mmCIF file of C-alpha atoms in Angstrom:
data_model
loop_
_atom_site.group_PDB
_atom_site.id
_atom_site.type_symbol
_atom_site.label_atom_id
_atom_site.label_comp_id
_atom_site.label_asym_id
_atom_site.label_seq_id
_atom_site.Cartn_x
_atom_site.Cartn_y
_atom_site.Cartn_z
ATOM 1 C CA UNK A 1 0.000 0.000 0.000
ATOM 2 C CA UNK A 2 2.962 2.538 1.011
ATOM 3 C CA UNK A 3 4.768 1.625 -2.450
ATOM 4 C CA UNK A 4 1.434 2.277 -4.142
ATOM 5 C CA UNK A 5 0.688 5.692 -2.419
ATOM 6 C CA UNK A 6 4.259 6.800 -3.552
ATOM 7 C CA UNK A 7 3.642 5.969 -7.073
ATOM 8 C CA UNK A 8 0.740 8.342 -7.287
ATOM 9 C CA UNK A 9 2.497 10.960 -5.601
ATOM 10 C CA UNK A 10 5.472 10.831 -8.282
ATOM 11 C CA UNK A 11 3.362 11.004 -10.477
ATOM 12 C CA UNK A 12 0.552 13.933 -9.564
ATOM 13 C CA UNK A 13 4.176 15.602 -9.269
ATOM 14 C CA UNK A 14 4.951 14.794 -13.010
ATOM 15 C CA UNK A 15 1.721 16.058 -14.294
ATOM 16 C CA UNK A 16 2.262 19.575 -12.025
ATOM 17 C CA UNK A 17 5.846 19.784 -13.415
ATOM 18 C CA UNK A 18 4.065 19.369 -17.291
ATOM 19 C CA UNK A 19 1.436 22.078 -17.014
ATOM 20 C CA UNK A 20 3.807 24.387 -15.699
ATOM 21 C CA UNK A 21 6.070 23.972 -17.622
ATOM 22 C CA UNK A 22 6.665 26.318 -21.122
ATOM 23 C CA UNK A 23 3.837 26.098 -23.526
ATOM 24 C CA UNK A 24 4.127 25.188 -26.370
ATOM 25 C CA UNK A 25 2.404 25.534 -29.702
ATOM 26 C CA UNK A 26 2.723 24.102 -32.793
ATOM 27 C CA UNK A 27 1.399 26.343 -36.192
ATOM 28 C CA UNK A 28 1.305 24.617 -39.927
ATOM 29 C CA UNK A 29 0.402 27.471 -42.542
ATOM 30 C CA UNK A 30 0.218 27.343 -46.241
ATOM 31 C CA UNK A 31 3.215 29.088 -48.262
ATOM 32 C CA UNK A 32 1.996 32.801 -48.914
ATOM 33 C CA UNK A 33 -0.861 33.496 -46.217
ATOM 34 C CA UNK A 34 -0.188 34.594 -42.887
ATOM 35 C CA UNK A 35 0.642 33.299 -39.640
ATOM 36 C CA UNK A 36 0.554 34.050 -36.695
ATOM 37 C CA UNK A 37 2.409 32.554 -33.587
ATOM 38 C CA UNK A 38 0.586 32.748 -29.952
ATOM 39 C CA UNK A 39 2.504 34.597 -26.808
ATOM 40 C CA UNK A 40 -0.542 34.096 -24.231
ATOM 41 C CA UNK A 41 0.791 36.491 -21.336
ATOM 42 C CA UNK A 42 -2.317 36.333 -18.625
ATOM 43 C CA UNK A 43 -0.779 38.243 -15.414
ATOM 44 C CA UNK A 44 -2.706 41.215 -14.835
ATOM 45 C CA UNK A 45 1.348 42.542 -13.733
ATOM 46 C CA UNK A 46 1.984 45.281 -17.191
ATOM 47 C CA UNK A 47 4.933 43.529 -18.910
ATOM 48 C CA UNK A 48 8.022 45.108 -19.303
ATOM 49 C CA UNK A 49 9.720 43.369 -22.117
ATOM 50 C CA UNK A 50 8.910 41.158 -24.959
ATOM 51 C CA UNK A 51 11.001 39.417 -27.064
ATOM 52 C CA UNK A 52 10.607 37.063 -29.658
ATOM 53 C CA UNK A 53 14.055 34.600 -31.189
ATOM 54 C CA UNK A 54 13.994 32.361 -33.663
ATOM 55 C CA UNK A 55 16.230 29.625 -32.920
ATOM 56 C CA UNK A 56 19.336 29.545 -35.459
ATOM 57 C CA UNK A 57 22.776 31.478 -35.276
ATOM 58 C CA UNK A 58 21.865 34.482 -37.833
ATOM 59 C CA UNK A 59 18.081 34.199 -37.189
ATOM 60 C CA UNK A 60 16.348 37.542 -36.444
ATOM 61 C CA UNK A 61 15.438 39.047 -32.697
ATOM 62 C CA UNK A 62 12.509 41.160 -32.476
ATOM 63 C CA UNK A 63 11.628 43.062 -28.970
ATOM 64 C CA UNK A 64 9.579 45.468 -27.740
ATOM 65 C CA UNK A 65 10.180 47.573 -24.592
ATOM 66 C CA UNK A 66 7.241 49.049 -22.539
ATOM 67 C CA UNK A 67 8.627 51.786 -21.108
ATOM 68 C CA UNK A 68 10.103 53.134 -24.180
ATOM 69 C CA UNK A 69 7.335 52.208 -26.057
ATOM 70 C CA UNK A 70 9.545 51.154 -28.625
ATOM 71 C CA UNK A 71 9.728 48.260 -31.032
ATOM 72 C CA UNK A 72 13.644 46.801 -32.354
ATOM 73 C CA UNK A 73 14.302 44.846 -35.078
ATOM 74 C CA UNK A 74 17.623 42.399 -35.618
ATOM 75 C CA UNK A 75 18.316 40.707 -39.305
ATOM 76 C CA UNK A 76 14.129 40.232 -38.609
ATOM 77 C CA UNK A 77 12.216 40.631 -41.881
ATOM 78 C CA UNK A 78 10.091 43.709 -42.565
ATOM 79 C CA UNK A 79 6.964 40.903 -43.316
ATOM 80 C CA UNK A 80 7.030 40.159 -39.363
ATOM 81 C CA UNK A 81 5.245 42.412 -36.942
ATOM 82 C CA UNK A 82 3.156 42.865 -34.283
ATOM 83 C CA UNK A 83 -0.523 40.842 -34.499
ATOM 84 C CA UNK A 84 -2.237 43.278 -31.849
ATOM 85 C CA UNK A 85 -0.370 46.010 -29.436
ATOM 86 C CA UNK A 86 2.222 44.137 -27.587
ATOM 87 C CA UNK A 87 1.479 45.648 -24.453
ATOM 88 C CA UNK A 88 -2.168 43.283 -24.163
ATOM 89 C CA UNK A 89 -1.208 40.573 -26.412
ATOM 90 C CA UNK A 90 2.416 40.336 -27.891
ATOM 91 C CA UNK A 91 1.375 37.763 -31.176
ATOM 92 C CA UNK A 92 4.216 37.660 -34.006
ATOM 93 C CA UNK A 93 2.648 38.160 -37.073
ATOM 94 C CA UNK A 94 4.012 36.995 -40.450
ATOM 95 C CA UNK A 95 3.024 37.826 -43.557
ATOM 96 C CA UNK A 96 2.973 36.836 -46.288
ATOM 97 C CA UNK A 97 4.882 33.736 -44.819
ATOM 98 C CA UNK A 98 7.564 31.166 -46.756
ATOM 99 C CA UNK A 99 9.818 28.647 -46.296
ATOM 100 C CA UNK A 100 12.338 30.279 -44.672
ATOM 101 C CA UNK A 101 10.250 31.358 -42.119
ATOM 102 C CA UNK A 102 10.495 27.666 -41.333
ATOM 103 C CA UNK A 103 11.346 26.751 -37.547
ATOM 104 C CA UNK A 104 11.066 26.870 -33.957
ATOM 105 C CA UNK A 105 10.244 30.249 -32.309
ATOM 106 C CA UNK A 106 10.791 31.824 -28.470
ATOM 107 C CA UNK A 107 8.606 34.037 -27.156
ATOM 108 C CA UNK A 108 9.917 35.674 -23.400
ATOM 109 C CA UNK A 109 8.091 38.119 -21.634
ATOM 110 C CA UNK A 110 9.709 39.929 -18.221
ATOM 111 C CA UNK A 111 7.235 41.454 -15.972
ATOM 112 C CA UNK A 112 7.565 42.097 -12.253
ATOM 113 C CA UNK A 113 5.624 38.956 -11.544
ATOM 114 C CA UNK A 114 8.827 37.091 -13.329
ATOM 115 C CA UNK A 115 10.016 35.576 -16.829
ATOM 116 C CA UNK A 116 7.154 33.589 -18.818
ATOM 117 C CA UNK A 117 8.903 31.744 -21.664
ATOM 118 C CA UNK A 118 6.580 30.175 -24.508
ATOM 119 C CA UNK A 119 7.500 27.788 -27.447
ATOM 120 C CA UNK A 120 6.276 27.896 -31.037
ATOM 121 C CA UNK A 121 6.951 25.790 -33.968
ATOM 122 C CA UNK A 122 5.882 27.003 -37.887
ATOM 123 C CA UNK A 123 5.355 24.249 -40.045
ATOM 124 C CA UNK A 124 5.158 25.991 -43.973
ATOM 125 C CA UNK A 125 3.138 23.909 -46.213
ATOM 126 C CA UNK A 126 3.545 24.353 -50.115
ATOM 127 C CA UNK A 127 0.582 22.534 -52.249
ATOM 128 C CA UNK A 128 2.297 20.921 -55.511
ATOM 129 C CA UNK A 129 1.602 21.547 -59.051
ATOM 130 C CA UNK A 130 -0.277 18.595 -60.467
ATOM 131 C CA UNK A 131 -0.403 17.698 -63.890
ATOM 132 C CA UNK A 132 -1.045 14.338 -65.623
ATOM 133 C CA UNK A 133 -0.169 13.137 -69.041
ATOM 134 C CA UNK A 134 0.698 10.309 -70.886
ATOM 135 C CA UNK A 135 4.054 9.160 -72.953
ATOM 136 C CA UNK A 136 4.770 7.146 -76.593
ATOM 137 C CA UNK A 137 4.879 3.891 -74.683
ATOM 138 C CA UNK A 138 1.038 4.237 -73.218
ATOM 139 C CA UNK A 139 1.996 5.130 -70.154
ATOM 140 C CA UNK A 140 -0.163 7.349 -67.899
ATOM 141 C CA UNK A 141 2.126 9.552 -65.557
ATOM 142 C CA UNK A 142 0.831 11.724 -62.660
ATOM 143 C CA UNK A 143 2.988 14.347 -61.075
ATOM 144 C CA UNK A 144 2.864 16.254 -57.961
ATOM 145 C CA UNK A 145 5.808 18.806 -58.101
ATOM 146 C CA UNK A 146 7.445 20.797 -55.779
ATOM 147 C CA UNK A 147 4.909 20.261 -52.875
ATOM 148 C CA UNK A 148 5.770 19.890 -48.743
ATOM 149 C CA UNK A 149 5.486 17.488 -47.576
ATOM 150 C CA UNK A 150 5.281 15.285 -50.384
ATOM 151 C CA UNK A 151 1.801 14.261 -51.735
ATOM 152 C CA UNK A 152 -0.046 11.366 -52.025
ATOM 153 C CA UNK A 153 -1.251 9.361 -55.595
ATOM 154 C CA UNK A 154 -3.317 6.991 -55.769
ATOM 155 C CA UNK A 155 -5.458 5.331 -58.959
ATOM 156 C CA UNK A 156 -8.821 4.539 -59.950
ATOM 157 C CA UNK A 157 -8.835 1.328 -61.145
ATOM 158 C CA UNK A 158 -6.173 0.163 -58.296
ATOM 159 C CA UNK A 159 -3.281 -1.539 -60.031
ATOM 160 C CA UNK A 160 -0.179 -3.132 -58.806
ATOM 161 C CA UNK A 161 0.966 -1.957 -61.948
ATOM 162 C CA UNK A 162 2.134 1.474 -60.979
ATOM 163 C CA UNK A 163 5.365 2.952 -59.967
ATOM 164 C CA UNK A 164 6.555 5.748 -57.639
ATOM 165 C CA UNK A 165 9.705 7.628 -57.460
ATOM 166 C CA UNK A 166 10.534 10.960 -55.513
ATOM 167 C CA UNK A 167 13.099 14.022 -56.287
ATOM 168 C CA UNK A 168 14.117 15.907 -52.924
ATOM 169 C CA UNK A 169 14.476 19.462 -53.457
ATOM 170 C CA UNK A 170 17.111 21.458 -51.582
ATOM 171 C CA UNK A 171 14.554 24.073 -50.093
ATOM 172 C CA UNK A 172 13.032 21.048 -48.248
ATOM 173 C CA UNK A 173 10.105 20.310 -51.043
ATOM 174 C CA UNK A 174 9.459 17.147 -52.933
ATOM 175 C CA UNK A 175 8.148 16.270 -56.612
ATOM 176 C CA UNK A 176 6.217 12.637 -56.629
ATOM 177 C CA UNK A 177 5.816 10.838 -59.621
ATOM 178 C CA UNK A 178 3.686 8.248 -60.411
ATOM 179 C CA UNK A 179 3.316 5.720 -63.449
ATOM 180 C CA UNK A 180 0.820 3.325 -64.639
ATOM 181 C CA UNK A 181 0.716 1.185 -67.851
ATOM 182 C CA UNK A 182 -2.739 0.303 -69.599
ATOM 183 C CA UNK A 183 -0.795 -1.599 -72.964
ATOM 184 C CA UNK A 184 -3.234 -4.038 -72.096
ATOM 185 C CA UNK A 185 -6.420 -2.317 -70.561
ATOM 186 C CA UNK A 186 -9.634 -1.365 -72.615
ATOM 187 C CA UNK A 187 -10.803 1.183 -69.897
ATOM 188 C CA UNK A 188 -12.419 4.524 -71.222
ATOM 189 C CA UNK A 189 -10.349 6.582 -68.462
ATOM 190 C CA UNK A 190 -7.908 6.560 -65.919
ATOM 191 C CA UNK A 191 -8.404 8.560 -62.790
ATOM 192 C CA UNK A 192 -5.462 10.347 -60.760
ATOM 193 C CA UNK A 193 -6.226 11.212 -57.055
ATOM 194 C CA UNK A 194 -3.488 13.519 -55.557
ATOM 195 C CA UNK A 195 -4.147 14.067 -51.724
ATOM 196 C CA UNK A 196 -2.242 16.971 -49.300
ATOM 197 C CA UNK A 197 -2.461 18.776 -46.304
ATOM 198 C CA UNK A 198 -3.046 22.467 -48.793
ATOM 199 C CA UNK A 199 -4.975 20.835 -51.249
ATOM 200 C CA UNK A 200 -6.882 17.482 -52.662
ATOM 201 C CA UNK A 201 -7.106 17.115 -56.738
ATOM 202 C CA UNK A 202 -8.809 14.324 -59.076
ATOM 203 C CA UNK A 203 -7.221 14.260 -62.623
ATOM 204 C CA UNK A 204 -8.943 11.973 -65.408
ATOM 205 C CA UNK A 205 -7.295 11.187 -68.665
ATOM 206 C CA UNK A 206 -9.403 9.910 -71.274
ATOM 207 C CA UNK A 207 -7.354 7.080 -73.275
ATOM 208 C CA UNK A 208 -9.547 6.485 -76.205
ATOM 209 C CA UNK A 209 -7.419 9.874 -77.601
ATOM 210 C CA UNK A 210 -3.866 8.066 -76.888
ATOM 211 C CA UNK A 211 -4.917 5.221 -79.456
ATOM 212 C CA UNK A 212 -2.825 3.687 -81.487
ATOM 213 C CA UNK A 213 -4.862 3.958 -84.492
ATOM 214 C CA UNK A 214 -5.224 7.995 -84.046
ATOM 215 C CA UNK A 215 -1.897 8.180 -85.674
ATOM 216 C CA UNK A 216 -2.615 6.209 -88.833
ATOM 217 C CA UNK A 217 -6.119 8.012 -89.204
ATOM 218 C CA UNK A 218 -4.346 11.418 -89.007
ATOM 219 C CA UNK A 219 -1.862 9.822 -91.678
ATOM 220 C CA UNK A 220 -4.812 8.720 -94.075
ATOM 221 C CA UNK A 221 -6.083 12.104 -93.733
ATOM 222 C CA UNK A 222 -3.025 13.794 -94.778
ATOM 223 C CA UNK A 223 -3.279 11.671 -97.937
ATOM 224 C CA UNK A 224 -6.453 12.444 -98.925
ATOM 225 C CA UNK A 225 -6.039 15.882 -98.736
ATOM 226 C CA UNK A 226 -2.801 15.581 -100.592
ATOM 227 C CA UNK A 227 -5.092 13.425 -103.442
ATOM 228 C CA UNK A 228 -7.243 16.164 -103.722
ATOM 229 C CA UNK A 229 -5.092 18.678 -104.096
ATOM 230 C CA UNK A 230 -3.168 17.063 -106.827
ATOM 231 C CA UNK A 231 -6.058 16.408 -108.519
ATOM 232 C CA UNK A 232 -7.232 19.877 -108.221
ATOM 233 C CA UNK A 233 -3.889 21.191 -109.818
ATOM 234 C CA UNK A 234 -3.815 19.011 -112.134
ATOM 235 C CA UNK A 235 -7.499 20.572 -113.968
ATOM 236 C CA UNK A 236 -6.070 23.997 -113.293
ATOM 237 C CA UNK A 237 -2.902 23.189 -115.487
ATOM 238 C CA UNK A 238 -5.225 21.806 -118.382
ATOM 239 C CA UNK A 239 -7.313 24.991 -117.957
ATOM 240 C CA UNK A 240 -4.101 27.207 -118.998
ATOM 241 C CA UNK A 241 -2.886 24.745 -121.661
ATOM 242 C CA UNK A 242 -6.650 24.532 -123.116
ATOM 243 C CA UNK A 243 -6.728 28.685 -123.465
ATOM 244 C CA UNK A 244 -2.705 28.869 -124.392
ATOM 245 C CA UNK A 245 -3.400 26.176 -127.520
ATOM 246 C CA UNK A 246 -6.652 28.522 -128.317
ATOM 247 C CA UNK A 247 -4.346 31.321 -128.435
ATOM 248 C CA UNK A 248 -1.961 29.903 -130.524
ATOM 249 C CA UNK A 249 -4.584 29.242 -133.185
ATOM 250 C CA UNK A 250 -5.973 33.047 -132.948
ATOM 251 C CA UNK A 251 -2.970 34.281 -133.709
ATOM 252 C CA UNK A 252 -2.536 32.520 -137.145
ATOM 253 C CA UNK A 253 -4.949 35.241 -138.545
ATOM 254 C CA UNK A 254 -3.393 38.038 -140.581
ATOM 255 C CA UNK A 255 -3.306 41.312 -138.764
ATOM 256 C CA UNK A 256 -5.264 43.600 -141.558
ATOM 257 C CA UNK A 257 -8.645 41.275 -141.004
ATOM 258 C CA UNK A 258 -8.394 41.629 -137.845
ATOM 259 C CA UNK A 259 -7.608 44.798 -135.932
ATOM 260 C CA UNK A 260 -5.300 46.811 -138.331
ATOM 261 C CA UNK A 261 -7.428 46.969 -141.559
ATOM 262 C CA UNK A 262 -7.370 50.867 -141.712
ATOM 263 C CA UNK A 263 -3.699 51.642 -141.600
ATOM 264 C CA UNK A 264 -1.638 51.275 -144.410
ATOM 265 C CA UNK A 265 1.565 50.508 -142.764
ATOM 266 C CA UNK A 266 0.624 47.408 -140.991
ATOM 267 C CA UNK A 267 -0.832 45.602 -144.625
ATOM 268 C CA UNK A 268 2.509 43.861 -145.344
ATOM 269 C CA UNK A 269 2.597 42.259 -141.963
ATOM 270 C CA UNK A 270 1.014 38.253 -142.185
ATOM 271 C CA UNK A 271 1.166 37.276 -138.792
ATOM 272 C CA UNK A 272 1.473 38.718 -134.989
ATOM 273 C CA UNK A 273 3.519 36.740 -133.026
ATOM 274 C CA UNK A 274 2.352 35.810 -129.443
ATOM 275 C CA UNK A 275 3.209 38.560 -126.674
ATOM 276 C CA UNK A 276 6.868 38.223 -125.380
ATOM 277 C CA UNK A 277 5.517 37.825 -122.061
ATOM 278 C CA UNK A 278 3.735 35.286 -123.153
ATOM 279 C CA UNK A 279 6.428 33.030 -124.242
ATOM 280 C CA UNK A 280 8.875 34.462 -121.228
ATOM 281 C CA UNK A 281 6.292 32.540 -119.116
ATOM 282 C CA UNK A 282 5.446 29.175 -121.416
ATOM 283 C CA UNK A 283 8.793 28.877 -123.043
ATOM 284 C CA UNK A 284 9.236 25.577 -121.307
ATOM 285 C CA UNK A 285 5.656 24.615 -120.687
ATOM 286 C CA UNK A 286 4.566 21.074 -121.803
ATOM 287 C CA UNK A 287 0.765 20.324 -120.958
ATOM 288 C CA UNK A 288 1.570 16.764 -121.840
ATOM 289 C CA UNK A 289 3.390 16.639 -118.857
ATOM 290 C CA UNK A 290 1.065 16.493 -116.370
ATOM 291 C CA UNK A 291 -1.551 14.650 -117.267
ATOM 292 C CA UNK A 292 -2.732 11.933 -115.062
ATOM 293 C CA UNK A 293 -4.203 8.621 -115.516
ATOM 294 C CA UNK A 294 -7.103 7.816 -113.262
#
C-alpha cells in the first residue's frame, strides 16, 4: 500500500511539473498566407519586455520595450510584426509567410511577476503543381511537383501496376511521380487522385485519344487531302494549256482582217507573233506533262 501511495504521488508531481512547464504551440500554414504565432501572457502585472528569437545562429530578434514604447528589429524581416499592441497581447505576425520562415520560435516576456517563456513551432506547407499526361509507350504519368510534404497518388482502377519515385528538393520540397501502364487495358479513363495537407485534386485522362490507331487516321487524312489537291492542280494546269493552244490558233490570222485593216503601214505584216511575255512565261511549258491517268 505505502509503495502504491508513492507511485501516485510521483506522479501527480509529473503532471504539475508538465502544465507548468513552457507552452508550447505548434502552427502549420500554407506558403503565402499569414501566420501568426501565440505569446498568451495572462498576469494582470503590465509587462516590461517582450522578445521574440527564432532559434538559429543568424536568425532575427525582435523586442519590444514598454517603457520606451519602442519596437527593435535584428536581421528580422520587414513581413514580421506585431498581431495586436504588444502591451495586451504580444502575437508575431508573419506575412505573407515562406519557407524560410520555417522553424522553432521563443517568445519571453519579463514582468515584475517574473520571466514567462513560450515555445512555437511554424510548419510551412507548399501545395504541388499537379499535372497528368501520358508518354509514346502508353503510359499514364501523374505528377505532384514541388509540394511539402510530399503528396499522395493513388489510382482509380487500383493496379499493382504502378510505380513511384521521388526528387528531394534542396529548399526542403518534394516532386512525386507516379506511373501506370494500360498496354493491355480497354478502360475509357484513368483517374489520378493527388491528396495533401493544402490541397486534394482528381485528374482523369481519357485514353480512347492516346490510341494507337489515331496516328494512322491522321496519316490517311493527310493523304487524302494531298489526293485532292493534286487532282485539283492538275485541272487547273489543263485549264491554262486549253486557253494557251486557243491562243496559238488566234494568232494565225493576218493582222489587216483583224484589228489593223485601216492603216496602211501594218498591210505587209502576215502574222502577230504571241506577246513576249507570253512566251517568257510558257517557253518551257509542256501540258503533256502532267496529265494523269485515273
Amino acid at each position: 500500500m505505502t509503495q502504491t501511495q508513492a507511485v501516485l504521488v510521483a506522479l501527480l508531481f509529473l503532471l504539475m511539473s508538465l502544465v507548468e512547464g513552457p507552452a508550447y504551440n505548434m502552427v502549420s500554414v500554407e506558403a503565402g498566407h499569414e501566420a501568426v504565432l501565440s505569446c498568451p501572457y495572462t498576469s494582470k502585472v503590465p509587462l516590461l519586455m517582450a522578445i521574440w528569437k527564432m532559434k538559429c545562429s543568424t536568425c532575427c530578434l525582435f523586442a519590444y520595450r514598454s517603457d520606451r514604447t519602442e519596437t527593435r528589429k535584428l536581421n528580422c524581416s520587414e513581413r514580421m510584426m506585431w498581431k495586436y499592441s504588444p502591451d495586451s497581447d504580444p502575437a508575431l505576425r508573419i506575412y505573407p509567410v515562406n519557407l524560410g520562415d520555417e522553424g522553432n520560435y521563443t517568445c519571453e516576456v519579463v514582468s515584475s511577476a517574473g520571466n514567462f517563456i513560450f515555445f512555437s513551432s511554424l510548419t510551412v506547407i507548399v501545395p504541388p503543381t499537379v499535372t497528368l499526361t501520358s508518354d509514346t509507350s502508353r503510359v499514364a504519368v501523374c505528377r505532384a511537383s514541388v509540394g511539402k510534404p510530399a503528396a499522395d497518388i493513388s489510382w482509380i482502377p487500383a493496379s499493382d501496376r504502378s510505380t513511384e519515385e521521388e526528387v528531394h528538393h534542396l529548399n526542403g520540397t518534394v516532386t512525386r511521380v507516379s506511373y501506370i501502364g494500360w498496354v493491355n487495358s480497354t478502360l475509357p479513363t484513368v483517374t489520378c487522385l493527388v491528396t495533401h495537407p493544402a490541397t486534394n485534386q482528381t485528374l482523369f485522362l481519357d485514353l480512347s485519344y492516346t490510341r494507337p490507331s489515331l496516328p494512322y487516321l491522321l496519316m490517311g487524312g493527310s493523304a487524302g487531302v494531298a489526293a485532292v489537291s493534286g487532282v485539283t492542280l492538275c485541272l487547273i494546269f489543263r485549264c491554262r494549256a486549253s486557253r494557251l493552244r486557243k491562243l496559238a490558233h488566234g494568232s494565225a490570222v493576218p493582222a489587216a482582217t483583224k484589228t489593223f485593216r485601216s492603216i496602211p503601214s501594218l498591210a505587209k505584216t502576215d502574222v502577230i507573233k504571241p506577246p513576249i511575255l507570253s512566251e517568257s512565261i510558257y517557253q518551257n511549258y509542256n501540258p503533256g506533262t502532267i496529265y494523269m491517268n485515273y
